[in-house]
């Protein structure tokens, strides 16, 4: 975009620099992170949007080294399963050398997980829905017969996305706050491959869903810049 000397572009908010340099940082120093900073991360997550303002989120924050050592074998199993399947080959458009560096960082995090300073597990429990007969009738009228049947088919996916939409905006806030405070973090959902065992290890209730495992600590390397597809390649104006 060209800049008109007579009409300069407005200054870019600092948040944009934060987002542009917020790489997934997997190589962490073992040094502890002060509780005050970790609580700031959770506060940032709580500020995130919550569907219907239900605010049913909970956050498990692990800093005890003994607990982290119990979780390390679970993390290793999940990472090894990922690298043997989905992570066996790099994504389209990523050169082999870059992917090799990413795998090396994943393996480093796996092998040093017991020394992770902090781990955040975002959780959510959607309240049970009990629509009345009249409400269901009006629901079907609003959607129409065929759409109502289709919704019944995808209802499980809809429920999962509804929960996720209440959790992940807060998670993004947490990641942005970490970057702003100079902390390294990365989000994974690999723990879901062994979610029952993770929940048992952390005493998380069976009916509580977990949505991520986020290691947090001081970075060994440098932040950013991120490498992403150009906006021109991903934008579709007024339709596909």
mmCIF file of C-alpha atoms in Angstrom:
data_model
loop_
_atom_site.group_PDB
_atom_site.id
_atom_site.type_symbol
_atom_site.label_atom_id
_atom_site.label_comp_id
_atom_site.label_asym_id
_atom_site.label_seq_id
_atom_site.Cartn_x
_atom_site.Cartn_y
_atom_site.Cartn_z
ATOM 1 C CA UNK A 1 0.000 0.000 0.000
ATOM 2 C CA UNK A 2 1.420 3.375 -0.982
ATOM 3 C CA UNK A 3 1.528 6.191 1.540
ATOM 4 C CA UNK A 4 0.338 9.642 0.508
ATOM 5 C CA UNK A 5 2.722 12.221 1.960
ATOM 6 C CA UNK A 6 -0.213 14.560 2.420
ATOM 7 C CA UNK A 7 -2.331 11.895 4.081
ATOM 8 C CA UNK A 8 -0.007 9.545 5.997
ATOM 9 C CA UNK A 9 -1.280 6.231 7.313
ATOM 10 C CA UNK A 10 -2.257 6.266 10.976
ATOM 11 C CA UNK A 11 0.301 4.807 13.391
ATOM 12 C CA UNK A 12 0.037 1.059 13.868
ATOM 13 C CA UNK A 13 -1.108 -0.025 17.339
ATOM 14 C CA UNK A 14 1.563 -1.920 19.333
ATOM 15 C CA UNK A 15 -0.762 -4.936 19.401
ATOM 16 C CA UNK A 16 -0.040 -5.509 15.709
ATOM 17 C CA UNK A 17 3.694 -5.835 16.396
ATOM 18 C CA UNK A 18 2.858 -8.292 19.175
ATOM 19 C CA UNK A 19 0.772 -10.463 16.849
ATOM 20 C CA UNK A 20 3.342 -10.266 14.043
ATOM 21 C CA UNK A 21 6.082 -11.671 16.307
ATOM 22 C CA UNK A 22 4.073 -14.240 18.284
ATOM 23 C CA UNK A 23 5.711 -17.462 17.132
ATOM 24 C CA UNK A 24 5.030 -20.811 18.783
ATOM 25 C CA UNK A 25 7.929 -20.919 21.260
ATOM 26 C CA UNK A 26 8.751 -24.464 22.400
ATOM 27 C CA UNK A 27 12.268 -24.095 23.784
ATOM 28 C CA UNK A 28 11.776 -22.840 27.327
ATOM 29 C CA UNK A 29 14.202 -22.036 30.103
ATOM 30 C CA UNK A 30 13.558 -24.023 33.299
ATOM 31 C CA UNK A 31 13.474 -20.817 35.368
ATOM 32 C CA UNK A 32 10.182 -20.357 37.249
ATOM 33 C CA UNK A 33 7.657 -17.742 36.166
ATOM 34 C CA UNK A 34 6.368 -15.522 38.998
ATOM 35 C CA UNK A 35 2.820 -16.301 40.084
ATOM 36 C CA UNK A 36 1.826 -12.684 39.501
ATOM 37 C CA UNK A 37 2.659 -12.989 35.788
ATOM 38 C CA UNK A 38 0.847 -16.317 35.456
ATOM 39 C CA UNK A 39 -2.223 -14.809 37.079
ATOM 40 C CA UNK A 40 -2.021 -11.958 34.553
ATOM 41 C CA UNK A 41 -2.211 -14.553 31.774
ATOM 42 C CA UNK A 42 -5.328 -16.104 33.285
ATOM 43 C CA UNK A 43 -6.827 -12.640 33.786
ATOM 44 C CA UNK A 44 -6.268 -11.920 30.095
ATOM 45 C CA UNK A 45 -7.993 -15.207 29.235
ATOM 46 C CA UNK A 46 -10.953 -14.350 31.464
ATOM 47 C CA UNK A 47 -11.341 -11.069 29.592
ATOM 48 C CA UNK A 48 -11.939 -12.999 26.368
ATOM 49 C CA UNK A 49 -15.446 -13.131 24.875
ATOM 50 C CA UNK A 50 -17.739 -15.841 26.234
ATOM 51 C CA UNK A 51 -20.764 -17.021 24.248
ATOM 52 C CA UNK A 52 -23.946 -15.880 25.962
ATOM 53 C CA UNK A 53 -21.705 -14.470 28.717
ATOM 54 C CA UNK A 54 -22.005 -17.844 30.452
ATOM 55 C CA UNK A 55 -18.364 -17.729 31.640
ATOM 56 C CA UNK A 56 -18.211 -21.444 32.345
ATOM 57 C CA UNK A 57 -14.454 -21.666 31.804
ATOM 58 C CA UNK A 58 -11.957 -22.997 34.337
ATOM 59 C CA UNK A 59 -8.152 -23.039 34.051
ATOM 60 C CA UNK A 60 -5.845 -25.671 35.518
ATOM 61 C CA UNK A 61 -2.449 -24.073 36.168
ATOM 62 C CA UNK A 62 0.420 -26.487 36.810
ATOM 63 C CA UNK A 63 3.699 -25.215 38.267
ATOM 64 C CA UNK A 64 4.602 -28.020 40.693
ATOM 65 C CA UNK A 65 7.650 -29.843 39.310
ATOM 66 C CA UNK A 66 6.458 -33.199 40.711
ATOM 67 C CA UNK A 67 3.137 -32.867 38.879
ATOM 68 C CA UNK A 68 4.945 -31.854 35.679
ATOM 69 C CA UNK A 69 7.136 -34.947 35.949
ATOM 70 C CA UNK A 70 4.002 -37.122 36.170
ATOM 71 C CA UNK A 71 2.618 -35.437 33.061
ATOM 72 C CA UNK A 72 5.849 -35.749 31.053
ATOM 73 C CA UNK A 73 5.291 -39.408 30.021
ATOM 74 C CA UNK A 74 1.773 -38.535 28.819
ATOM 75 C CA UNK A 75 3.152 -35.627 26.803
ATOM 76 C CA UNK A 76 5.792 -37.892 25.253
ATOM 77 C CA UNK A 77 3.198 -40.468 24.188
ATOM 78 C CA UNK A 78 1.024 -37.776 22.589
ATOM 79 C CA UNK A 79 3.933 -36.128 20.776
ATOM 80 C CA UNK A 80 5.281 -39.459 19.511
ATOM 81 C CA UNK A 81 1.808 -40.392 18.233
ATOM 82 C CA UNK A 82 1.541 -37.045 16.432
ATOM 83 C CA UNK A 83 4.993 -37.271 14.845
ATOM 84 C CA UNK A 84 4.240 -40.813 13.641
ATOM 85 C CA UNK A 85 1.064 -39.736 11.828
ATOM 86 C CA UNK A 86 -0.089 -36.167 11.145
ATOM 87 C CA UNK A 87 3.313 -34.710 11.887
ATOM 88 C CA UNK A 88 5.228 -37.202 9.772
ATOM 89 C CA UNK A 89 5.393 -34.772 6.858
ATOM 90 C CA UNK A 90 5.501 -31.007 6.752
ATOM 91 C CA UNK A 91 2.471 -28.984 5.652
ATOM 92 C CA UNK A 92 2.123 -27.923 2.043
ATOM 93 C CA UNK A 93 4.226 -24.859 1.278
ATOM 94 C CA UNK A 94 6.678 -25.364 4.142
ATOM 95 C CA UNK A 95 10.173 -26.241 3.002
ATOM 96 C CA UNK A 96 11.886 -29.322 4.404
ATOM 97 C CA UNK A 97 14.550 -27.407 6.329
ATOM 98 C CA UNK A 98 11.987 -25.221 8.094
ATOM 99 C CA UNK A 99 9.884 -28.244 8.970
ATOM 100 C CA UNK A 100 12.963 -30.008 10.296
ATOM 101 C CA UNK A 101 13.620 -27.084 12.628
ATOM 102 C CA UNK A 102 10.031 -27.177 13.858
ATOM 103 C CA UNK A 103 10.209 -30.920 14.550
ATOM 104 C CA UNK A 104 13.492 -30.425 16.398
ATOM 105 C CA UNK A 105 11.786 -27.845 18.631
ATOM 106 C CA UNK A 106 8.840 -30.201 19.223
ATOM 107 C CA UNK A 107 11.233 -32.995 20.170
ATOM 108 C CA UNK A 108 13.174 -30.647 22.461
ATOM 109 C CA UNK A 109 9.981 -29.704 24.254
ATOM 110 C CA UNK A 110 9.032 -33.380 24.525
ATOM 111 C CA UNK A 111 12.393 -34.351 25.985
ATOM 112 C CA UNK A 112 12.464 -31.434 28.455
ATOM 113 C CA UNK A 113 8.792 -31.323 29.371
ATOM 114 C CA UNK A 114 9.425 -32.178 33.028
ATOM 115 C CA UNK A 115 11.338 -28.873 33.296
ATOM 116 C CA UNK A 116 8.444 -26.814 31.886
ATOM 117 C CA UNK A 117 7.910 -23.864 34.275
ATOM 118 C CA UNK A 118 4.118 -23.683 33.842
ATOM 119 C CA UNK A 119 1.329 -25.433 31.997
ATOM 120 C CA UNK A 120 -2.185 -24.088 31.419
ATOM 121 C CA UNK A 121 -5.132 -26.385 30.657
ATOM 122 C CA UNK A 122 -8.251 -24.414 29.620
ATOM 123 C CA UNK A 123 -11.478 -26.250 30.486
ATOM 124 C CA UNK A 124 -15.155 -25.659 29.805
ATOM 125 C CA UNK A 125 -18.413 -27.281 30.816
ATOM 126 C CA UNK A 126 -21.437 -26.200 28.785
ATOM 127 C CA UNK A 127 -24.620 -26.163 30.900
ATOM 128 C CA UNK A 128 -27.266 -28.722 30.025
ATOM 129 C CA UNK A 129 -29.912 -27.431 27.650
ATOM 130 C CA UNK A 130 -33.582 -28.187 28.310
ATOM 131 C CA UNK A 131 -35.681 -26.480 25.621
ATOM 132 C CA UNK A 132 -39.449 -26.802 26.045
ATOM 133 C CA UNK A 133 -41.752 -28.298 23.448
ATOM 134 C CA UNK A 134 -42.997 -24.903 22.294
ATOM 135 C CA UNK A 135 -39.424 -23.668 21.892
ATOM 136 C CA UNK A 136 -38.504 -26.692 19.775
ATOM 137 C CA UNK A 137 -41.551 -26.156 17.586
ATOM 138 C CA UNK A 138 -40.633 -22.525 16.950
ATOM 139 C CA UNK A 139 -36.998 -23.540 16.393
ATOM 140 C CA UNK A 140 -38.095 -25.923 13.630
ATOM 141 C CA UNK A 141 -40.378 -23.287 12.117
ATOM 142 C CA UNK A 142 -37.561 -20.747 12.011
ATOM 143 C CA UNK A 143 -35.111 -23.104 10.308
ATOM 144 C CA UNK A 144 -37.478 -25.043 8.094
ATOM 145 C CA UNK A 145 -37.891 -28.811 7.856
ATOM 146 C CA UNK A 146 -34.805 -29.701 5.838
ATOM 147 C CA UNK A 147 -32.498 -27.408 7.824
ATOM 148 C CA UNK A 148 -33.858 -28.799 11.097
ATOM 149 C CA UNK A 149 -33.039 -32.321 9.943
ATOM 150 C CA UNK A 150 -29.568 -31.214 8.886
ATOM 151 C CA UNK A 151 -29.003 -29.522 12.247
ATOM 152 C CA UNK A 152 -29.931 -32.730 14.035
ATOM 153 C CA UNK A 153 -27.234 -34.468 11.991
ATOM 154 C CA UNK A 154 -24.504 -31.974 12.956
ATOM 155 C CA UNK A 155 -25.691 -31.239 16.487
ATOM 156 C CA UNK A 156 -22.686 -32.917 18.124
ATOM 157 C CA UNK A 157 -20.290 -30.825 16.021
ATOM 158 C CA UNK A 158 -22.319 -27.697 16.775
ATOM 159 C CA UNK A 159 -22.066 -28.361 20.520
ATOM 160 C CA UNK A 160 -18.292 -28.875 20.300
ATOM 161 C CA UNK A 161 -17.851 -25.650 18.318
ATOM 162 C CA UNK A 162 -20.105 -23.771 20.733
ATOM 163 C CA UNK A 163 -17.866 -24.784 23.629
ATOM 164 C CA UNK A 164 -14.712 -24.040 21.652
ATOM 165 C CA UNK A 165 -15.974 -20.588 20.701
ATOM 166 C CA UNK A 166 -16.348 -19.831 24.419
ATOM 167 C CA UNK A 167 -12.794 -20.998 25.208
ATOM 168 C CA UNK A 168 -10.447 -20.135 22.352
ATOM 169 C CA UNK A 169 -10.919 -16.336 22.336
ATOM 170 C CA UNK A 170 -9.662 -16.418 25.931
ATOM 171 C CA UNK A 171 -6.789 -18.706 24.935
ATOM 172 C CA UNK A 172 -5.744 -16.228 22.247
ATOM 173 C CA UNK A 173 -5.831 -13.456 24.834
ATOM 174 C CA UNK A 174 -3.584 -15.575 27.043
ATOM 175 C CA UNK A 175 -1.087 -16.116 24.217
ATOM 176 C CA UNK A 176 -1.051 -12.407 23.363
ATOM 177 C CA UNK A 177 -0.541 -11.526 27.022
ATOM 178 C CA UNK A 178 2.336 -13.989 27.263
ATOM 179 C CA UNK A 179 4.029 -12.423 24.255
ATOM 180 C CA UNK A 180 3.461 -8.930 25.661
ATOM 181 C CA UNK A 181 5.073 -9.965 28.950
ATOM 182 C CA UNK A 182 8.065 -11.525 27.196
ATOM 183 C CA UNK A 183 6.957 -15.091 27.935
ATOM 184 C CA UNK A 184 7.094 -17.972 25.473
ATOM 185 C CA UNK A 185 4.025 -20.153 24.933
ATOM 186 C CA UNK A 186 2.460 -22.467 22.401
ATOM 187 C CA UNK A 187 -0.950 -24.065 22.107
ATOM 188 C CA UNK A 188 -1.485 -27.756 21.370
ATOM 189 C CA UNK A 189 -4.439 -30.126 21.543
ATOM 190 C CA UNK A 190 -2.337 -33.299 21.365
ATOM 191 C CA UNK A 191 -3.272 -34.126 24.960
ATOM 192 C CA UNK A 192 -6.765 -35.010 23.684
ATOM 193 C CA UNK A 193 -5.324 -38.281 22.377
ATOM 194 C CA UNK A 194 -5.004 -39.262 26.056
ATOM 195 C CA UNK A 195 -7.509 -36.855 27.577
ATOM 196 C CA UNK A 196 -8.873 -39.359 30.117
ATOM 197 C CA UNK A 197 -5.392 -39.970 31.494
ATOM 198 C CA UNK A 198 -4.579 -36.247 31.602
ATOM 199 C CA UNK A 199 -7.813 -35.538 33.456
ATOM 200 C CA UNK A 200 -7.113 -38.323 35.937
ATOM 201 C CA UNK A 201 -3.574 -37.062 36.531
ATOM 202 C CA UNK A 202 -4.875 -33.551 37.237
ATOM 203 C CA UNK A 203 -8.105 -34.448 39.021
ATOM 204 C CA UNK A 204 -10.255 -32.778 36.365
ATOM 205 C CA UNK A 205 -13.918 -33.897 36.612
ATOM 206 C CA UNK A 206 -15.047 -36.395 33.986
ATOM 207 C CA UNK A 207 -17.771 -34.097 32.636
ATOM 208 C CA UNK A 208 -15.367 -31.178 32.192
ATOM 209 C CA UNK A 209 -13.946 -30.858 28.676
ATOM 210 C CA UNK A 210 -10.337 -29.758 28.122
ATOM 211 C CA UNK A 211 -9.435 -27.663 25.106
ATOM 212 C CA UNK A 212 -5.655 -27.179 25.046
ATOM 213 C CA UNK A 213 -2.352 -27.753 26.782
ATOM 214 C CA UNK A 214 -0.255 -24.573 26.826
ATOM 215 C CA UNK A 215 3.355 -24.741 28.094
ATOM 216 C CA UNK A 216 4.588 -21.346 29.308
ATOM 217 C CA UNK A 217 8.052 -20.112 30.295
ATOM 218 C CA UNK A 218 10.896 -17.763 29.492
ATOM 219 C CA UNK A 219 12.121 -18.229 25.903
ATOM 220 C CA UNK A 220 15.515 -19.572 24.983
ATOM 221 C CA UNK A 221 15.307 -17.986 21.537
ATOM 222 C CA UNK A 222 13.960 -14.796 20.009
ATOM 223 C CA UNK A 223 10.420 -13.864 19.091
ATOM 224 C CA UNK A 224 9.099 -13.570 15.531
ATOM 225 C CA UNK A 225 8.522 -12.691 12.876
ATOM 226 C CA UNK A 226 5.785 -15.189 12.040
ATOM 227 C CA UNK A 227 5.575 -16.627 8.539
ATOM 228 C CA UNK A 228 2.050 -16.717 7.175
ATOM 229 C CA UNK A 229 0.288 -16.778 3.829
ATOM 230 C CA UNK A 230 -0.287 -13.340 2.261
ATOM 231 C CA UNK A 231 -3.683 -11.801 2.926
ATOM 232 C CA UNK A 232 -4.311 -11.593 -0.830
ATOM 233 C CA UNK A 233 -4.230 -15.398 -0.990
ATOM 234 C CA UNK A 234 -6.771 -16.032 1.734
ATOM 235 C CA UNK A 235 -9.351 -13.270 1.418
ATOM 236 C CA UNK A 236 -12.651 -13.788 -0.452
ATOM 237 C CA UNK A 237 -14.670 -10.594 -0.792
ATOM 238 C CA UNK A 238 -18.472 -10.765 -0.671
ATOM 239 C CA UNK A 239 -18.444 -14.541 -1.155
ATOM 240 C CA UNK A 240 -16.124 -17.355 -2.174
#
